[in-house]
Amino acid sequence: MKRCGQSFRRGDGGAAMPSGLWERVGTPDPQPATASNHGRTGPSADATTVLVGFARALRAAGVDAGSDRVQAFLGALDVLGPGVRSDVYWAGRLTLCGDEDDLRRYDGVFAAYFDIRPDFAERAHPLPRPAVRLAPAATAPTGTGDEDVGAAAPTAATLASSAEVLRHRDVGELSSSERAALRRLLAAFSLSGEPRRTPRLRPAGRGAVDPRRTVRELLRGGGEPARLRYRAPSAKPRRVVLLLDVSGSMAPYADALLRFAHAAAHGQAGPGERARNRTEVFTVGTRLTRVTRELAHRDPDAAMAAVGAAVPDWSGGTRLGEMLRAFLDRWGQRGMARGAVVVLLSDGWECGDPALLAAQMRRLHRLAHRVVWANPRKGRPGYAPLAAGMAAALPSVDSFVEGHSLGALEHVAAVVRGAVDA
């Protein structure tokens, strides 16, 4: 865009972002605002896939990034182009977020998805207004060696494509660097139960007339006609109970699933919402261990260390039937499982009696609102639930889903909150 003989271009960071944040990314050289630049076709197909994957990660973190917001996001980048990471950041921040809580979640997911340093979200919220950099209109790129290096550096879409590929990789086959990237993405997860109506009534824009609030409004106006006030039943999420298999056959997935449970136990909401939607976590092997308190640490690594010290049966056998009976007798029957969404993360290999597991699964199914079984083996080609334990439990399972990858865990979260049916 030209004005008074000068061309304007959005900065590649400048005053808008913390110093040095984009230096290792590189941005395309500024181009003169000519007629050829006005015919942009927007993000390429690969870039669009990456950006839609970023919106999907935001939804997994609890941001209400619906299709209308995603379309606005892609439309903004149709104008800006996805080659500059700061443009991607601000376009998403202004189109995908709806409230202050969304801004914090957005910063965390953006830092993880685009592989930024972990302290980005803390330093970048709130951020100053993006700056506009002035450049002479007649100045064109000189084509020096340094500029060629900057132009050849990976763009935001290129860097994020690895995160999109990582979503579909089997957790048990990841390298150490890929596991580190997976941990950053899992830290941004949010898990809440399916909402249910409660007897409590709340003010609403429609519904039944609220006589008390309507009369108070009339008295406040001296008896003059006033607008009717309404009320409607309030809703709150159901309790979520996670039962994690830590036996030897689940060892490749144990760390990722526990970090998923840690994110589920904390969520991304405020303290009041977390208190209303408490998530309980148990490990299952040859013993049943409640690890909700150990996962209360905000730092995921500290929480993993606490869980490791508390669980005595790592990489052992699996007695799912006996452990499920112990859970129901001590906690589930007393109210923890009543009306809750219970998620079992296990491959279904049972060392005990499959008939006992089938009987306890029937008990659980009668108590819980929904029983979800996430099996990492289900994501493998040609899988069939032929293991004795899995075959015995399956008739009492409402949703049988995969649990082998980040994308599969996102689907588990969607099933738990009732957004999709398995």
GROMACS .gro file of N, CA and C in nm, residues 9 27 38 56 88 98 106 112-113 180 191 194 197 205 209 218 234-235 240 248 261 267 269 357 365 382 392:
model
   81
    9ARG      N    1   0.424  -0.198   0.510
    9ARG     CA    2   0.421  -0.344   0.520
    9ARG      C    3   0.418  -0.381   0.667
   27THR      N    4   1.197  -1.418   0.779
   27THR     CA    5   1.077  -1.375   0.711
   27THR      C    6   1.110  -1.337   0.570
   38HIS      N    7  -0.122  -0.744  -0.554
   38HIS     CA    8  -0.262  -0.730  -0.516
   38HIS      C    9  -0.343  -0.852  -0.553
   56ARG      N   10  -0.768  -2.670   1.513
   56ARG     CA   11  -0.811  -2.793   1.581
   56ARG      C   12  -0.741  -2.807   1.716
   88VAL      N   13   0.065  -1.443   1.125
   88VAL     CA   14  -0.017  -1.558   1.163
   88VAL      C   15  -0.065  -1.543   1.307
   98GLY      N   16  -1.230  -1.533   2.179
   98GLY     CA   17  -1.354  -1.465   2.213
   98GLY      C   18  -1.353  -1.395   2.347
  106TYR      N   19  -0.471  -1.936   2.377
  106TYR     CA   20  -0.417  -1.915   2.243
  106TYR      C   21  -0.265  -1.900   2.247
  112ALA      N   22   0.334  -2.375   2.151
  112ALA     CA   23   0.363  -2.518   2.134
  112ALA      C   24   0.354  -2.560   1.988
  113TYR      N   25   0.252  -2.511   1.918
  113TYR     CA   26   0.228  -2.558   1.781
  113TYR      C   27   0.334  -2.506   1.684
  180ALA      N   28   0.932  -3.449   2.306
  180ALA     CA   29   0.937  -3.317   2.370
  180ALA      C   30   0.835  -3.223   2.307
  191LEU      N   31  -0.982  -3.068   2.908
  191LEU     CA   32  -1.079  -3.177   2.906
  191LEU      C   33  -1.190  -3.145   3.004
  194GLU      N   34  -1.923  -3.384   2.957
  194GLU     CA   35  -2.042  -3.342   2.885
  194GLU      C   36  -2.130  -3.258   2.977
  197ARG      N   37  -2.780  -3.044   3.272
  197ARG     CA   38  -2.866  -2.942   3.332
  197ARG      C   39  -2.875  -2.964   3.482
  205GLY      N   40  -3.151  -1.463   2.859
  205GLY     CA   41  -3.219  -1.375   2.766
  205GLY      C   42  -3.352  -1.429   2.718
  209VAL      N   43  -4.033  -1.669   3.253
  209VAL     CA   44  -4.028  -1.537   3.316
  209VAL      C   45  -3.981  -1.552   3.460
  218LEU      N   46  -3.967  -0.355   3.815
  218LEU     CA   47  -4.083  -0.265   3.817
  218LEU      C   48  -4.074  -0.167   3.934
  234SER      N   49  -2.938  -2.374   3.464
  234SER     CA   50  -2.794  -2.364   3.439
  234SER      C   51  -2.740  -2.503   3.407
  235ALA      N   52  -2.622  -2.505   3.348
  235ALA     CA   53  -2.558  -2.631   3.311
  235ALA      C   54  -2.415  -2.632   3.363
  240VAL      N   55  -1.532  -3.615   3.530
  240VAL     CA   56  -1.457  -3.705   3.443
  240VAL      C   57  -1.366  -3.791   3.531
  248GLY      N   58   0.302  -5.331   3.161
  248GLY     CA   59   0.414  -5.338   3.069
  248GLY      C   60   0.375  -5.319   2.925
  261ALA      N   61  -0.363  -3.681   3.115
  261ALA     CA   62  -0.442  -3.677   3.238
  261ALA      C   63  -0.408  -3.554   3.321
  267GLY      N   64  -0.686  -2.844   3.330
  267GLY     CA   65  -0.764  -2.768   3.234
  267GLY      C   66  -0.705  -2.631   3.213
  269ALA      N   67  -0.923  -2.348   3.266
  269ALA     CA   68  -1.025  -2.257   3.318
  269ALA      C   69  -0.978  -2.197   3.449
  357LEU      N   70  -1.401  -5.921   3.468
  357LEU     CA   71  -1.396  -5.790   3.404
  357LEU      C   72  -1.530  -5.756   3.340
  365HIS      N   73  -2.115  -4.956   3.391
  365HIS     CA   74  -2.205  -4.901   3.289
  365HIS      C   75  -2.338  -4.858   3.350
  382GLY      N   76  -0.560  -5.328   1.066
  382GLY     CA   77  -0.601  -5.466   1.087
  382GLY      C   78  -0.634  -5.502   1.229
  392ALA      N   79  -1.435  -5.903   2.643
  392ALA     CA   80  -1.529  -5.913   2.754
  392ALA      C   81  -1.586  -5.777   2.793
   0.00000   0.00000   0.00000
